[in-house]
CSV table of C-alpha atoms in Angstrom, one decimal:
chain,number,residue,atom,x,y,z
A,1,MET,CA,127.5,128.2,72.9
A,2,THR,CA,130.5,126.0,72.9
A,3,PRO,CA,130.6,122.8,70.8
A,4,ARG,CA,130.4,120.7,74.0
A,5,GLU,CA,127.4,122.6,75.2
A,6,GLU,CA,125.7,122.1,71.8
A,7,GLN,CA,126.5,118.4,71.9
A,8,PHE,CA,125.0,118.1,75.4
A,9,ARG,CA,121.9,120.1,74.4
A,10,ASP,CA,121.4,117.7,71.4
A,11,ILE,CA,121.8,114.7,73.6
A,12,VAL,CA,119.2,116.0,76.0
A,13,GLN,CA,116.8,116.8,73.2
A,14,GLU,CA,117.3,113.4,71.6
A,15,HIS,CA,117.0,111.3,74.7
A,16,GLN,CA,114.9,113.2,77.2
A,17,GLU,CA,111.6,111.6,76.5
A,18,MET,CA,113.1,108.1,76.6
A,19,VAL,CA,114.8,108.8,79.9
A,20,VAL,CA,111.7,110.2,81.6
A,21,ASN,CA,109.6,107.3,80.3
A,22,THR,CA,112.2,104.8,81.5
A,23,CYS,CA,112.3,106.3,84.9
A,24,TYR,CA,108.5,106.5,85.1
A,25,ARG,CA,108.2,102.7,84.4
A,26,PHE,CA,110.3,102.1,87.5
A,27,VAL,CA,108.9,104.7,89.9
A,28,PHE,CA,105.3,105.1,88.7
A,29,ASN,CA,105.3,108.8,89.5
A,30,ARG,CA,105.7,111.5,86.8
A,31,GLU,CA,107.3,114.1,89.1
A,32,ASP,CA,109.8,111.7,90.5
A,33,ALA,CA,110.6,110.4,87.0
A,34,GLU,CA,111.3,114.0,85.8
A,35,ASP,CA,113.5,114.6,88.8
A,36,ILE,CA,115.4,111.4,88.2
A,37,ALA,CA,115.8,112.3,84.6
A,38,GLN,CA,117.4,115.6,85.6
A,39,ASP,CA,119.8,113.6,87.7
A,40,VAL,CA,120.5,111.3,84.8
A,41,PHE,CA,121.4,114.2,82.5
A,42,ILE,CA,123.6,115.8,85.2
A,43,GLU,CA,125.5,112.5,85.4
A,44,VAL,CA,125.7,112.4,81.6
A,45,HIS,CA,127.0,115.9,81.5
A,46,ARG,CA,129.6,115.1,84.2
A,47,SER,CA,130.7,111.9,82.6
A,48,LEU,CA,130.4,112.6,78.9
A,49,GLU,CA,134.2,113.0,78.5
A,50,ARG,CA,134.7,109.6,80.1
A,51,PHE,CA,132.2,107.8,77.8
A,52,ARG,CA,134.3,105.1,76.2
A,53,GLU,CA,132.0,104.3,73.3
A,54,ASP,CA,132.1,100.6,74.2
A,55,SER,CA,128.4,100.7,73.7
A,56,LYS,CA,125.9,103.0,72.0
A,57,LEU,CA,125.4,106.4,73.6
A,58,SER,CA,121.7,105.6,74.1
A,59,THR,CA,122.6,102.3,75.9
A,60,TRP,CA,125.0,104.2,78.2
A,61,ILE,CA,122.3,106.8,79.0
A,62,TYR,CA,119.7,104.1,79.5
A,63,ARG,CA,122.0,102.3,81.9
A,64,ILE,CA,122.3,105.5,83.9
A,65,ALA,CA,118.6,106.0,83.9
A,66,VAL,CA,117.9,102.5,85.2
A,67,THR,CA,120.6,102.8,87.9
A,68,LYS,CA,119.2,106.2,89.1
A,69,SER,CA,115.7,104.8,89.1
A,70,LEU,CA,116.7,101.8,91.2
A,71,ASP,CA,118.6,104.1,93.6
A,72,HIS,CA,115.5,106.2,94.0
A,73,LEU,CA,113.4,103.1,94.8
A,74,ARG,CA,116.0,102.0,97.4
A,75,ARG,CA,115.8,105.4,99.1
A,76,LEU,CA,112.0,105.2,99.1
A,77,LYS,CA,112.1,101.7,100.8
A,78,ARG,CA,114.5,103.1,103.4
A,79,LYS,CA,112.2,106.0,104.0
A,80,LYS,CA,109.2,103.7,104.3
A,81,ARG,CA,111.0,101.6,106.9
A,82,PHE,CA,111.9,104.7,108.8
A,83,SER,CA,108.4,106.1,108.7
A,84,SER,CA,107.1,102.7,109.9
A,85,LEU,CA,109.5,102.8,112.8
A,86,LYS,CA,108.4,106.4,113.6
A,87,ARG,CA,104.7,105.2,113.6
A,88,MET,CA,105.6,102.4,116.0
A,89,ILE,CA,107.2,104.8,118.4
A,90,GLY,CA,104.4,107.3,118.1
A,91,ALA,CA,106.0,109.9,115.9
A,92,GLU,CA,104.0,111.6,113.1
A,93,ASP,CA,104.2,109.8,109.7
A,94,PRO,CA,104.4,112.3,106.8
A,95,ALA,CA,101.8,111.8,104.1
A,96,ILE,CA,102.8,110.4,100.8
A,97,ASN,CA,101.1,112.2,97.9
A,98,ILE,CA,100.5,110.1,94.8
A,99,ALA,CA,99.3,112.0,91.8
A,100,ALA,CA,96.1,110.6,90.4
A,101,PRO,CA,95.7,110.2,86.6
A,102,SER,CA,93.6,112.9,85.0
A,103,ARG,CA,90.4,111.0,84.1
A,104,ASP,CA,86.9,112.3,83.6
A,105,ASN,CA,85.3,109.3,85.3
A,106,PRO,CA,86.4,109.1,89.0
A,107,GLU,CA,85.4,105.4,89.2
A,108,GLU,CA,87.7,104.5,86.2
A,109,ALA,CA,90.5,106.6,87.7
A,110,LEU,CA,90.1,104.7,91.0
A,111,GLU,CA,90.2,101.4,89.2
A,112,ASP,CA,93.3,102.5,87.2
A,113,ASN,CA,95.0,103.6,90.4
A,114,GLU,CA,94.3,100.3,92.1
A,115,ARG,CA,95.6,98.3,89.1
A,116,ILE,CA,98.7,100.5,89.0
A,117,GLN,CA,99.3,100.0,92.7
A,118,VAL,CA,98.8,96.3,92.5
A,119,LEU,CA,101.3,96.1,89.6
A,120,GLN,CA,103.8,98.4,91.4
A,121,VAL,CA,103.7,96.2,94.5
A,122,ALA,CA,104.3,93.1,92.4
A,123,LEU,CA,107.1,94.7,90.5
A,124,ASP,CA,108.7,96.0,93.7
A,125,ALA,CA,108.6,92.4,95.0
A,126,LEU,CA,111.0,91.3,92.2
A,127,PRO,CA,114.8,91.5,92.7
A,128,ASP,CA,116.2,94.6,90.9
A,129,SER,CA,117.8,92.5,88.2
A,130,GLN,CA,114.6,90.7,87.3
A,131,LYS,CA,112.6,94.0,87.4
A,132,THR,CA,115.1,95.7,85.2
A,133,ALA,CA,115.2,93.0,82.6
A,134,PHE,CA,111.4,92.6,82.6
A,135,LEU,CA,110.7,96.3,82.2
A,136,LEU,CA,113.4,96.7,79.5
A,137,SER,CA,111.9,93.7,77.6
A,138,LYS,CA,108.2,94.0,78.0
A,139,GLN,CA,107.7,97.8,78.6
A,140,ASP,CA,110.4,99.2,76.4
A,141,GLY,CA,110.7,96.4,73.8
A,142,TYR,CA,114.4,96.1,73.8
A,143,SER,CA,115.9,92.9,72.4
A,144,ASN,CA,117.7,90.5,74.8
A,145,GLN,CA,121.0,91.5,73.3
A,146,GLU,CA,120.3,95.2,73.9
A,147,ILE,CA,119.2,94.4,77.5
A,148,ALA,CA,122.4,92.4,78.0
A,149,ASP,CA,124.4,95.4,76.8
A,150,ILE,CA,122.5,97.8,79.2
A,151,MET,CA,122.8,95.4,82.1
A,152,GLU,CA,126.3,94.4,81.3
A,153,THR,CA,125.5,90.7,81.3
A,154,SER,CA,124.9,87.8,78.9
A,155,VAL,CA,121.9,87.2,76.7
A,156,SER,CA,121.2,83.9,78.4
A,157,ALA,CA,121.2,85.7,81.8
A,158,VAL,CA,118.7,88.2,80.4
A,159,GLU,CA,116.4,85.4,79.1
A,160,SER,CA,116.6,83.7,82.6
A,161,LEU,CA,115.8,87.0,84.4
A,162,VAL,CA,112.8,87.8,82.2
A,163,HIS,CA,111.5,84.3,82.5
A,164,ARG,CA,111.8,84.3,86.3
A,165,ALA,CA,110.3,87.8,86.5
A,166,LYS,CA,107.3,86.7,84.4
A,167,LYS,CA,106.8,83.6,86.5
A,168,LYS,CA,107.0,85.5,89.8
A,169,LEU,CA,104.7,88.3,88.6
A,170,GLN,CA,102.1,85.7,87.5
A,171,GLU,CA,102.2,84.1,90.9
A,172,LEU,CA,101.9,87.4,92.7
A,173,LEU,CA,99.1,88.7,90.6
A,174,GLU,CA,97.1,85.4,90.6
A,175,ASP,CA,97.4,85.3,94.3
A,176,TYR,CA,96.2,88.9,94.7
A,177,TYR,CA,93.3,88.6,92.3
A,178,ARG,CA,92.3,85.2,93.9
A,179,ARG,CA,92.0,87.0,97.3
A,180,HIS,CA,90.1,90.0,95.9
């Protein structure tokens, strides 16, 4: 094994769990998250020689994971629009399989699925920048400075994005639960 291959193997071992978990928080589907993580590491492998070390390696990898996750969500939105169009013109709509959590109690699993779907819809309603800042802050526990590095923006911009995301999520979730 060459030194470069060893370096890459070490990078994958060190960051794989973080990358998969990051992708999952964006796409809410384990298989998709694992597929996206593979794409992330393919990109890391291709671009490793060009890594400038302006930031930490983990920050650079995280930025790739976020970008790939958002790209995946954009592709899904385009597919949904296309399938809606196909339904309107009478073409068959392909089924979307969502993996259910493995729970012993089917009622709890159904409630969990509903809560996850409600949250996913609310998160998807946010602009990408707000969603990214919110997930990095609240789900992953990154500091505002770390988020600013990942998103290549200022700390004050991150603070504003997180604040607006929280406010919008609160409005969306209150509205949903008031109606149900």
